[in-house]
Short mmCIF file of C-alpha atoms in Angstrom, two decimals:
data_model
loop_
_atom_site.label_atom_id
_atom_site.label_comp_id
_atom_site.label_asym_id
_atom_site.label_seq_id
_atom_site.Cartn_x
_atom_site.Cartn_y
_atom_site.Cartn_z
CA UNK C 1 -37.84 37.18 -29.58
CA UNK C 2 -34.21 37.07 -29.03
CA UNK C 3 -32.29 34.84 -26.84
CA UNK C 4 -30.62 36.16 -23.76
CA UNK C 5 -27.03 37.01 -23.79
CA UNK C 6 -24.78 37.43 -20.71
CA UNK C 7 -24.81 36.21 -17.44
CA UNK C 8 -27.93 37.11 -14.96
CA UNK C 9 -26.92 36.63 -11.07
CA UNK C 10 -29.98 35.83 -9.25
CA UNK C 11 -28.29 34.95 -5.78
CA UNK C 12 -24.90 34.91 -4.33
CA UNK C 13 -24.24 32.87 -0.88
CA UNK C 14 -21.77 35.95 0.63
CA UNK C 15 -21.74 34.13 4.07
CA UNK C 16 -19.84 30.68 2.16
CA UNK C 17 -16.39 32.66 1.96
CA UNK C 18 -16.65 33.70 5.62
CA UNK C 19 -17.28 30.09 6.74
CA UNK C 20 -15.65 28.18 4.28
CA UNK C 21 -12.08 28.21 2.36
CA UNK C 22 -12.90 27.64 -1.17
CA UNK C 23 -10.26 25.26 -2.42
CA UNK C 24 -11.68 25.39 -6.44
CA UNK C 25 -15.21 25.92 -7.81
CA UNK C 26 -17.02 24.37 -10.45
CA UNK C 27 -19.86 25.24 -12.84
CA UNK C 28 -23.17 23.06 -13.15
CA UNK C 29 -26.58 23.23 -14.45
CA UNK C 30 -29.86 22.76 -12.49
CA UNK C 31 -32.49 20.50 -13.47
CA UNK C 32 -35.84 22.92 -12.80
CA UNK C 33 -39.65 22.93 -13.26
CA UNK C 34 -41.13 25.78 -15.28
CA UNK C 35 -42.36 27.77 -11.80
CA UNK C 36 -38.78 27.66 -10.43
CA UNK C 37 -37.96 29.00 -13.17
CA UNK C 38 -40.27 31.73 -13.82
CA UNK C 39 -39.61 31.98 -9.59
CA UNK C 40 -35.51 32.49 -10.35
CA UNK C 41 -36.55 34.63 -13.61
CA UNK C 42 -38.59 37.24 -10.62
CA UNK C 43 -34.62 37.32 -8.92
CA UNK C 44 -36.05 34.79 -6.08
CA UNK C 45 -34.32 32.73 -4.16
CA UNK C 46 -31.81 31.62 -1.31
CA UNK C 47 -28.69 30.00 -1.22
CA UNK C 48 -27.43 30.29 2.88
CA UNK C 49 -28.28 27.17 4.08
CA UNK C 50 -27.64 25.28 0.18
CA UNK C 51 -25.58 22.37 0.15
CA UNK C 52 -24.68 19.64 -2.65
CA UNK C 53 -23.97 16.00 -2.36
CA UNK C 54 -22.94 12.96 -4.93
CA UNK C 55 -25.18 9.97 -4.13
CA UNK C 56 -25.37 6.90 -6.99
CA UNK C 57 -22.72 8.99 -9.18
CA UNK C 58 -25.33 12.05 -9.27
CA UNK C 59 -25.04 15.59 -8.21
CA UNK C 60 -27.78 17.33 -6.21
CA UNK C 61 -28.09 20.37 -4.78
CA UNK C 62 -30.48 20.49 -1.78
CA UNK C 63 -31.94 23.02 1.00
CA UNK C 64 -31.93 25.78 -1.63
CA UNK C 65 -34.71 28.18 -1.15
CA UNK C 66 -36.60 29.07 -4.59
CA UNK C 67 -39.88 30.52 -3.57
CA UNK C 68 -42.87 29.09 -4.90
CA UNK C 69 -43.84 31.11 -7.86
CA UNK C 70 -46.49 34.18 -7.14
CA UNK C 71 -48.68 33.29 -10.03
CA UNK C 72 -48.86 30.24 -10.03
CA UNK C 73 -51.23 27.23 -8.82
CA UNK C 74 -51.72 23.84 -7.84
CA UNK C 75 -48.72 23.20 -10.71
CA UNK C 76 -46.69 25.28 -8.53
CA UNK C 77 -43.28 23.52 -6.83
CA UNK C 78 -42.16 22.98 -3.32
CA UNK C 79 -39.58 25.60 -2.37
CA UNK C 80 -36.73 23.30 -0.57
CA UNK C 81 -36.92 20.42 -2.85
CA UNK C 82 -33.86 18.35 -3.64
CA UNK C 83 -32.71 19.52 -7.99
CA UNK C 84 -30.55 17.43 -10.25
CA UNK C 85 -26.77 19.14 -10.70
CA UNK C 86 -26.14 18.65 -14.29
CA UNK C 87 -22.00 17.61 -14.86
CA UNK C 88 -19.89 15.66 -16.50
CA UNK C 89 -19.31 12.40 -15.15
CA UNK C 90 -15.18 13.18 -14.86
CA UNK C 91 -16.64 16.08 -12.62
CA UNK C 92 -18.62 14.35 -10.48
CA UNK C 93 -16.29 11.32 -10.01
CA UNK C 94 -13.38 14.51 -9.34
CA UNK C 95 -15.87 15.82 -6.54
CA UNK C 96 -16.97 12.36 -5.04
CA UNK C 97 -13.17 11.66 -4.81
CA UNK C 98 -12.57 15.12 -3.25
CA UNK C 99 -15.50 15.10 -0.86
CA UNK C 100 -14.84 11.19 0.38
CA UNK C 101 -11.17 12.31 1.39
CA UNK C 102 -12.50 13.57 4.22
CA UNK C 103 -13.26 17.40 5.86
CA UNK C 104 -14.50 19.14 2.02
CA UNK C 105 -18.08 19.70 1.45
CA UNK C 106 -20.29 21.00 -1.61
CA UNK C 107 -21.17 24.22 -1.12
CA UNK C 108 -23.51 26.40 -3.64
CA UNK C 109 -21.55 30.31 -3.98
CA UNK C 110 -23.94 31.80 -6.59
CA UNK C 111 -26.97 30.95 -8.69
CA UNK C 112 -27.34 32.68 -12.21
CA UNK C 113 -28.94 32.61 -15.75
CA UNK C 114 -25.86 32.36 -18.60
CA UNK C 115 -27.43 32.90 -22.26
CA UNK C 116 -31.08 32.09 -20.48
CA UNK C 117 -29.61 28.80 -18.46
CA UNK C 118 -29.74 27.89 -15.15
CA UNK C 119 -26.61 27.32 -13.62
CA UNK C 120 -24.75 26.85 -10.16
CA UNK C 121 -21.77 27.75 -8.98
CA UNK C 122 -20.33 24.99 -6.46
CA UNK C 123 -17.56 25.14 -4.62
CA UNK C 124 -15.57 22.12 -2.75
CA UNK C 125 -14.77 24.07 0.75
CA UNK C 126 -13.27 23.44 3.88
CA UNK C 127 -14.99 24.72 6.90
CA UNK C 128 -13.31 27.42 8.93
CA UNK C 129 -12.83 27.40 13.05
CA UNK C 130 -13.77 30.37 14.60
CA UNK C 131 -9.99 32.16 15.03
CA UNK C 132 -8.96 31.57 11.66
CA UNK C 133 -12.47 33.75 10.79
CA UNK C 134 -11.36 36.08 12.76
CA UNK C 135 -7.97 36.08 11.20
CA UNK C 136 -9.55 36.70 7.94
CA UNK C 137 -11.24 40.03 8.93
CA UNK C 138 -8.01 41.21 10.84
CA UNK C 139 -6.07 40.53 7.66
CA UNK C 140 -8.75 42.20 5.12
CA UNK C 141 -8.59 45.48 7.76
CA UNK C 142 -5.08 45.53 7.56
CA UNK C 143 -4.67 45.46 3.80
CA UNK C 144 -8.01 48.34 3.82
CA UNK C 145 -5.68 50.12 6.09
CA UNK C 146 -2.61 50.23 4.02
CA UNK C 147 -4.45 51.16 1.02
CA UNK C 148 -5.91 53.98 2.68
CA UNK C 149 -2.64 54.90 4.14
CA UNK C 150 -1.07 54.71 0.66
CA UNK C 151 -3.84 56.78 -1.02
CA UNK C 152 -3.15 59.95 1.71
CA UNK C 153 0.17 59.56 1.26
CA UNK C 154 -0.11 59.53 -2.59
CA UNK C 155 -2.46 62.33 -2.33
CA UNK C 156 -0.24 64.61 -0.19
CA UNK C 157 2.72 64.13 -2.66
CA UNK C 158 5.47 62.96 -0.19
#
């Protein structure tokens, strides 16, 4: 049988760039049991409430939800259990520096399966307040606007 080619999104976390500002995002492999995987392989699981953290110069990635696995048994795994981020030790001394400076946190933005791997994509964020959200959807209305306006204008020939 062939390996897999490509890249396989399982689950993005769409409400991260509303509450955070991603300042620069990082990739990093997950450290599974076989039913998470056959679990992710189904197109299961749950990023919202995600989070990663750097604890004895080690990545993990914790409060993800991978479902326990439909098929399987007592080998099965527990569905919020804290996984292994797989980096480079630059990496993880670059986010541990990043994080300890004070208001940035490790955020998970999408999980995915790249030539038949597991892998995470993290992002060191900044939380937003509540008017600079709301600054964000005026500003994405007003460019949606303009475009609009644009394409009747281009449309009408003037």
């Amino acid at each position: 049988m062939p390996r897999e080619r490509g890249e396989k999104v399982i689950a993005t976390n769409r409400r991260a760039r509303h509450d955070y500002a991603i300042e620069k995002t990082y990739e990093a492999g997950l450290v599974l049991t076989g039913t998470e995987v056959k679990s992710l392989r189904q197109g299961r699981a749950n990023l919202s409430d995600g989070y990663a953290f750097i604890d004895g110069g080690q990545a993990y990635l914790d409060a993800v939800n991978i479902p326990e696995y439909s098929q399987g048994h007592w080998t099965n795994h527990s569905a919020k259990r804290t996984r292994k981020l797989l980096l480079h030790k630059e990496e993880i001394v670059k986010l541990s520096h990043e994080v300890s400076a004070g208001g940035y946190t490790l955020i998970p933005l999408r999980l995915y399966f790249s030539d038949g791997r597991a892998k995470v994509e993290i992002a060191v964020a900044k939380g937003k307040r509540e008017f600079e959200k709301r600054q964000t959807i005026r500003e994405r209305e007003d460019k949606r606007e303009a475009e609009r306006a644009m394409r009747t204008r281009n449309r009408l020939g003037d």
